[in-house]
């Protein structure tokens, strides 16, 4: 099963990709996480991406396509993958078509998580993750069961992303509408798009996703 999870910042792509990964052993491939790792390691790619990410703009297509191409090569023959945050422009989608064809892989579904912009600002500014294992939480919608302790690993340190402030979120939403939304039409033309209601609760969105992938 090879999926694209599609939606604006805060739609729940990462939250749902991690759940599908755990339930089905499908690998989550998040370009945002890959870039944050490059930034943390101070690689040339990370140095190029850092300022763009902090300002909410997209990283150039050639940089992203190279990173994803490397990762996809390792996924052939495994349980499948969930692309989270990629493709984000029509040229990225066209490059992905070529990459998949060259590796004899194909997409099964492109799942669009449908949400309202305004709710995304609240979701993103309230998001935090466990510094030890990366489990995701929210100040209002997904608190740890025991205050200050990660449900998954018992860690007690949490972090917030530097681009999760209101000004940058609005830039990211603008970039989404200008550059990423047209990607949906690319996949509609291929008959691959399925929609789920991303304004529903986290468990209900998972249920709808499970229904799509069967
Ligand atoms: P990336 O890391 O991909 O960020 P994003 O697309 O902005 O998506 P988010 O991670 O913010 O949101 P999400 O949909 O995963 O939401 P989540 O599940 O965490 O990209 C970051 C940057 O990297 C970009 O701005 C760009 O610069 C660069 N980049 C990355 N890929 C690129 C590419 N392909 N090309 C060019 N540049 C690229 O949920 C958010 C919060 O809401 C959480 O706290 C969660 O608990 C909560 N929540 C989730 N679902 C629900 C729900 N149903 N109800 C209530 N709360 C919910």
Short mmCIF file of C-alpha atoms and ligand atoms in Angstrom, two decimals:
data_model
loop_
_atom_site.label_atom_id
_atom_site.label_comp_id
_atom_site.label_asym_id
_atom_site.label_seq_id
_atom_site.Cartn_x
_atom_site.Cartn_y
_atom_site.Cartn_z
CA UNK A 1 0.00 0.00 0.00
CA UNK A 2 1.59 3.26 -1.15
CA UNK A 3 -0.18 6.44 -0.05
CA UNK A 4 0.13 10.19 -0.21
CA UNK A 5 -1.41 12.02 2.77
CA UNK A 6 -2.36 15.43 1.47
CA UNK A 7 -3.50 18.55 3.32
CA UNK A 8 -2.44 21.94 4.68
CA UNK A 9 -0.14 22.44 7.67
CA UNK A 10 -1.90 21.08 10.75
CA UNK A 11 -4.38 18.89 8.85
CA UNK A 12 -3.16 15.85 10.78
CA UNK A 13 -0.88 14.24 8.17
CA UNK A 14 1.88 13.41 10.65
CA UNK A 15 -0.54 12.27 13.37
CA UNK A 16 -2.35 9.89 11.02
CA UNK A 17 0.79 8.68 9.20
CA UNK A 18 2.29 7.55 12.53
CA UNK A 19 -0.92 5.65 13.38
CA UNK A 20 -0.97 3.89 9.99
CA UNK A 21 2.72 3.10 10.34
CA UNK A 22 2.10 1.43 13.72
CA UNK A 23 -1.04 -0.42 12.62
CA UNK A 24 0.15 -1.67 9.23
CA UNK A 25 3.95 -1.48 9.18
CA UNK A 26 3.85 1.02 6.32
CA UNK A 27 6.81 3.44 6.41
CA UNK A 28 6.09 7.14 7.01
CA UNK A 29 8.20 9.31 4.72
CA UNK A 30 7.88 12.89 6.00
CA UNK A 31 9.87 15.44 4.02
CA UNK A 32 9.50 17.91 6.91
CA UNK A 33 11.13 15.40 9.31
CA UNK A 34 13.87 14.62 6.77
CA UNK A 35 14.64 18.35 6.41
CA UNK A 36 14.62 18.93 10.18
CA UNK A 37 17.16 16.10 10.54
CA UNK A 38 19.37 17.77 7.89
CA UNK A 39 19.08 21.10 9.73
CA UNK A 40 19.96 19.45 13.08
CA UNK A 41 23.03 17.80 11.52
CA UNK A 42 24.10 21.08 9.84
CA UNK A 43 24.47 19.46 6.40
CA UNK A 44 24.66 21.66 3.25
CA UNK A 45 21.00 20.78 2.51
CA UNK A 46 20.05 21.68 6.09
CA UNK A 47 21.86 25.02 5.88
CA UNK A 48 19.99 25.81 2.66
CA UNK A 49 16.61 24.76 4.10
CA UNK A 50 16.79 26.31 7.56
CA UNK A 51 15.89 29.93 6.79
CA UNK A 52 13.22 28.93 4.26
CA UNK A 53 11.51 26.63 6.78
CA UNK A 54 11.66 29.25 9.55
CA UNK A 55 9.93 31.75 7.26
CA UNK A 56 7.27 29.27 6.11
CA UNK A 57 8.43 29.08 2.49
CA UNK A 58 9.00 25.91 0.49
CA UNK A 59 12.43 24.37 -0.02
CA UNK A 60 13.44 24.16 -3.75
CA UNK A 61 12.01 21.22 -5.68
CA UNK A 62 15.41 19.80 -6.75
CA UNK A 63 16.56 19.49 -3.12
CA UNK A 64 13.38 17.69 -2.04
CA UNK A 65 13.19 15.37 -5.04
CA UNK A 66 16.75 14.18 -4.45
CA UNK A 67 16.07 13.40 -0.78
CA UNK A 68 12.83 11.55 -1.54
CA UNK A 69 14.41 9.62 -4.41
CA UNK A 70 17.08 8.27 -2.05
CA UNK A 71 14.48 7.18 0.51
CA UNK A 72 12.11 5.61 -2.03
CA UNK A 73 14.92 3.44 -3.35
CA UNK A 74 15.07 1.80 0.09
CA UNK A 75 11.29 1.20 0.24
CA UNK A 76 10.88 -0.97 -2.87
CA UNK A 77 9.89 -4.49 -1.83
CA UNK A 78 8.78 -3.50 1.69
CA UNK A 79 5.24 -3.10 3.08
CA UNK A 80 4.68 0.24 1.40
CA UNK A 81 5.06 3.93 2.25
CA UNK A 82 3.05 6.96 3.30
CA UNK A 83 4.30 10.21 1.80
CA UNK A 84 3.63 13.01 4.33
CA UNK A 85 4.31 16.55 3.08
CA UNK A 86 5.36 15.50 -0.43
CA UNK A 87 4.65 16.24 -3.23
CA UNK A 88 3.97 19.90 -2.49
CA UNK A 89 4.24 21.42 -5.98
CA UNK A 90 3.16 20.20 -9.42
CA UNK A 91 6.82 19.77 -10.53
CA UNK A 92 7.38 17.58 -7.41
CA UNK A 93 4.32 15.48 -8.34
CA UNK A 94 5.61 15.07 -11.90
CA UNK A 95 9.05 14.10 -10.56
CA UNK A 96 7.40 11.56 -8.25
CA UNK A 97 5.53 10.03 -11.20
CA UNK A 98 8.88 9.53 -12.94
CA UNK A 99 10.61 8.20 -9.81
CA UNK A 100 7.85 5.65 -9.16
CA UNK A 101 7.79 4.50 -12.78
CA UNK A 102 11.57 3.99 -12.74
CA UNK A 103 11.28 1.81 -9.62
CA UNK A 104 8.16 -0.05 -10.86
CA UNK A 105 6.14 1.34 -7.96
CA UNK A 106 2.73 3.04 -7.99
CA UNK A 107 0.47 5.03 -5.69
CA UNK A 108 -2.72 3.34 -4.46
CA UNK A 109 -4.44 6.44 -3.05
CA UNK A 110 -3.89 10.15 -2.50
CA UNK A 111 -5.89 10.91 0.65
CA UNK A 112 -6.88 14.56 1.03
CA UNK A 113 -7.50 15.54 4.66
CA UNK A 114 -10.11 18.30 4.35
CA UNK A 115 -9.94 21.09 6.96
CA UNK A 116 -10.63 24.81 7.60
CA UNK A 117 -7.62 27.18 7.63
CA UNK A 118 -8.51 29.02 10.84
CA UNK A 119 -8.61 25.81 12.88
CA UNK A 120 -5.09 25.00 11.64
CA UNK A 121 -3.59 28.02 13.39
CA UNK A 122 -4.91 26.77 16.76
CA UNK A 123 -3.77 23.22 16.04
CA UNK A 124 -0.24 24.16 15.07
CA UNK A 125 0.44 26.74 17.75
CA UNK A 126 -0.68 24.18 20.38
CA UNK A 127 1.44 21.31 19.08
CA UNK A 128 4.38 19.79 20.99
CA UNK A 129 6.36 16.55 20.77
CA UNK A 130 8.30 14.28 23.09
CA UNK A 131 11.98 15.21 22.82
CA UNK A 132 12.96 11.57 23.34
CA UNK A 133 10.71 9.56 20.98
CA UNK A 134 8.96 12.21 18.85
CA UNK A 135 5.38 11.27 19.90
CA UNK A 136 3.04 14.14 19.03
CA UNK A 137 0.71 16.01 21.43
CA UNK A 138 -1.49 19.09 21.59
CA UNK A 139 -2.21 21.55 24.43
CA UNK A 140 -5.97 21.05 23.96
CA UNK A 141 -6.69 18.12 21.64
CA UNK A 142 -4.13 15.47 22.61
CA UNK A 143 -2.62 15.86 26.08
CA UNK A 144 -0.45 13.12 27.63
CA UNK A 145 -2.42 10.88 30.03
CA UNK A 146 -0.13 11.90 32.89
CA UNK A 147 0.75 15.60 32.81
CA UNK A 148 4.36 16.14 31.70
CA UNK A 149 5.04 12.45 30.92
CA UNK A 150 5.10 10.99 27.40
CA UNK A 151 2.51 8.18 26.98
CA UNK A 152 4.78 6.31 24.59
CA UNK A 153 8.21 6.31 26.29
CA UNK A 154 7.85 7.98 29.71
CA UNK A 155 10.06 10.91 28.63
CA UNK A 156 9.60 14.19 30.46
CA UNK A 157 11.16 16.64 28.00
CA UNK A 158 9.04 18.14 25.23
CA UNK A 159 9.85 20.43 22.29
CA UNK A 160 8.00 22.83 20.01
CA UNK A 161 8.98 23.49 16.39
CA UNK A 162 10.51 26.90 15.64
CA UNK A 163 8.11 27.35 12.68
CA UNK A 164 5.00 26.69 14.81
CA UNK A 165 4.17 30.34 15.54
CA UNK A 166 1.16 32.21 14.18
CA UNK A 167 3.04 34.43 11.69
CA UNK A 168 4.86 31.47 10.10
CA UNK A 169 1.75 29.27 10.10
CA UNK A 170 -0.07 31.90 8.04
CA UNK A 171 2.87 31.96 5.58
CA UNK A 172 2.76 28.17 5.38
CA UNK A 173 -0.98 28.23 4.71
CA UNK A 174 -0.46 30.83 1.95
CA UNK A 175 2.27 28.66 0.38
CA UNK A 176 -0.10 25.69 0.58
CA UNK A 177 -2.92 27.46 -1.29
CA UNK A 178 -0.61 28.98 -3.93
CA UNK A 179 1.71 26.06 -4.65
CA UNK A 180 0.37 22.82 -3.14
CA UNK A 181 -3.39 22.84 -3.79
CA UNK A 182 -2.87 22.45 -7.59
CA UNK A 183 -1.21 19.08 -6.84
CA UNK A 184 -4.65 17.69 -5.98
CA UNK A 185 -5.85 18.33 -9.54
CA UNK A 186 -2.79 16.45 -10.86
CA UNK A 187 -3.94 13.38 -8.93
CA UNK A 188 -7.66 13.90 -9.58
CA UNK A 189 -6.80 13.54 -13.27
CA UNK A 190 -5.25 10.15 -12.37
CA UNK A 191 -8.38 9.09 -10.40
CA UNK A 192 -6.36 8.61 -7.18
CA UNK A 193 -7.93 11.16 -4.80
CA UNK A 194 -9.99 10.10 -1.75
CA UNK A 195 -11.25 12.59 0.85
CA UNK A 196 -11.57 12.35 4.64
CA UNK A 197 -13.07 14.87 7.07
CA UNK A 198 -10.05 16.28 8.89
CA UNK A 199 -12.24 18.44 11.15
CA UNK A 200 -13.47 15.30 12.90
CA UNK A 201 -11.68 14.01 16.02
CA UNK A 202 -8.34 12.21 15.63
CA UNK A 203 -9.85 8.71 16.12
CA UNK A 204 -12.65 9.38 13.63
CA UNK A 205 -10.15 10.56 10.99
CA UNK A 206 -8.18 7.32 11.54
CA UNK A 207 -11.42 5.32 11.08
CA UNK A 208 -12.15 7.11 7.80
CA UNK A 209 -8.58 6.52 6.60
CA UNK A 210 -8.78 2.83 7.47
CA UNK A 211 -11.99 2.64 5.43
CA UNK A 212 -10.21 4.18 2.43
CA UNK A 213 -7.25 1.80 2.52
CA UNK A 214 -9.52 -1.19 3.26
P1 LIG B 1 6.14 19.77 7.39
O1 LIG B 1 6.91 19.26 8.53
O2 LIG B 1 5.69 18.85 6.33
O3 LIG B 1 4.96 20.63 7.96
P2 LIG B 1 3.47 20.89 7.42
O4 LIG B 1 3.06 20.39 6.12
O5 LIG B 1 3.37 22.35 7.62
O6 LIG B 1 2.64 19.98 8.27
P3 LIG B 1 2.61 19.88 9.80
O7 LIG B 1 3.63 18.92 10.29
O8 LIG B 1 2.68 21.25 10.42
O9 LIG B 1 1.13 19.40 10.00
P4 LIG B 1 0.48 17.94 9.99
O10 LIG B 1 -0.56 17.91 8.92
O11 LIG B 1 1.51 16.86 9.98
O12 LIG B 1 -0.27 18.04 11.39
P5 LIG B 1 -0.07 17.19 12.73
O13 LIG B 1 -0.46 15.77 12.50
O14 LIG B 1 1.25 17.44 13.37
O15 LIG B 1 7.00 20.92 6.62
C1 LIG B 1 7.69 21.92 7.33
C2 LIG B 1 8.45 22.79 6.35
O16 LIG B 1 9.42 22.00 5.62
C3 LIG B 1 7.62 23.45 5.24
O17 LIG B 1 7.04 24.68 5.68
C4 LIG B 1 8.68 23.65 4.13
O18 LIG B 1 9.49 24.78 4.40
C5 LIG B 1 9.53 22.41 4.26
N1 LIG B 1 9.07 21.28 3.40
C6 LIG B 1 8.62 20.06 3.83
N2 LIG B 1 8.28 19.29 2.77
C7 LIG B 1 8.53 20.04 1.67
C8 LIG B 1 8.36 19.80 0.27
N3 LIG B 1 7.85 18.63 -0.18
N4 LIG B 1 8.69 20.78 -0.59
C9 LIG B 1 9.20 21.95 -0.15
N5 LIG B 1 9.38 22.25 1.15
C10 LIG B 1 9.05 21.30 2.05
O19 LIG B 1 -1.22 17.89 13.62
C11 LIG B 1 -1.07 19.21 14.10
C12 LIG B 1 -1.57 19.30 15.56
O20 LIG B 1 -3.00 19.12 15.56
C13 LIG B 1 -1.00 18.22 16.49
O21 LIG B 1 -0.75 18.80 17.74
C14 LIG B 1 -2.10 17.15 16.59
O22 LIG B 1 -2.12 16.55 17.88
C15 LIG B 1 -3.36 17.97 16.35
N6 LIG B 1 -4.34 17.25 15.55
C16 LIG B 1 -4.12 16.42 14.48
N7 LIG B 1 -5.28 15.94 13.97
C17 LIG B 1 -6.28 16.51 14.73
C18 LIG B 1 -7.71 16.40 14.72
N8 LIG B 1 -8.35 15.64 13.81
N9 LIG B 1 -8.41 17.11 15.65
C19 LIG B 1 -7.76 17.90 16.57
N10 LIG B 1 -6.40 18.02 16.65
C20 LIG B 1 -5.68 17.32 15.74
#
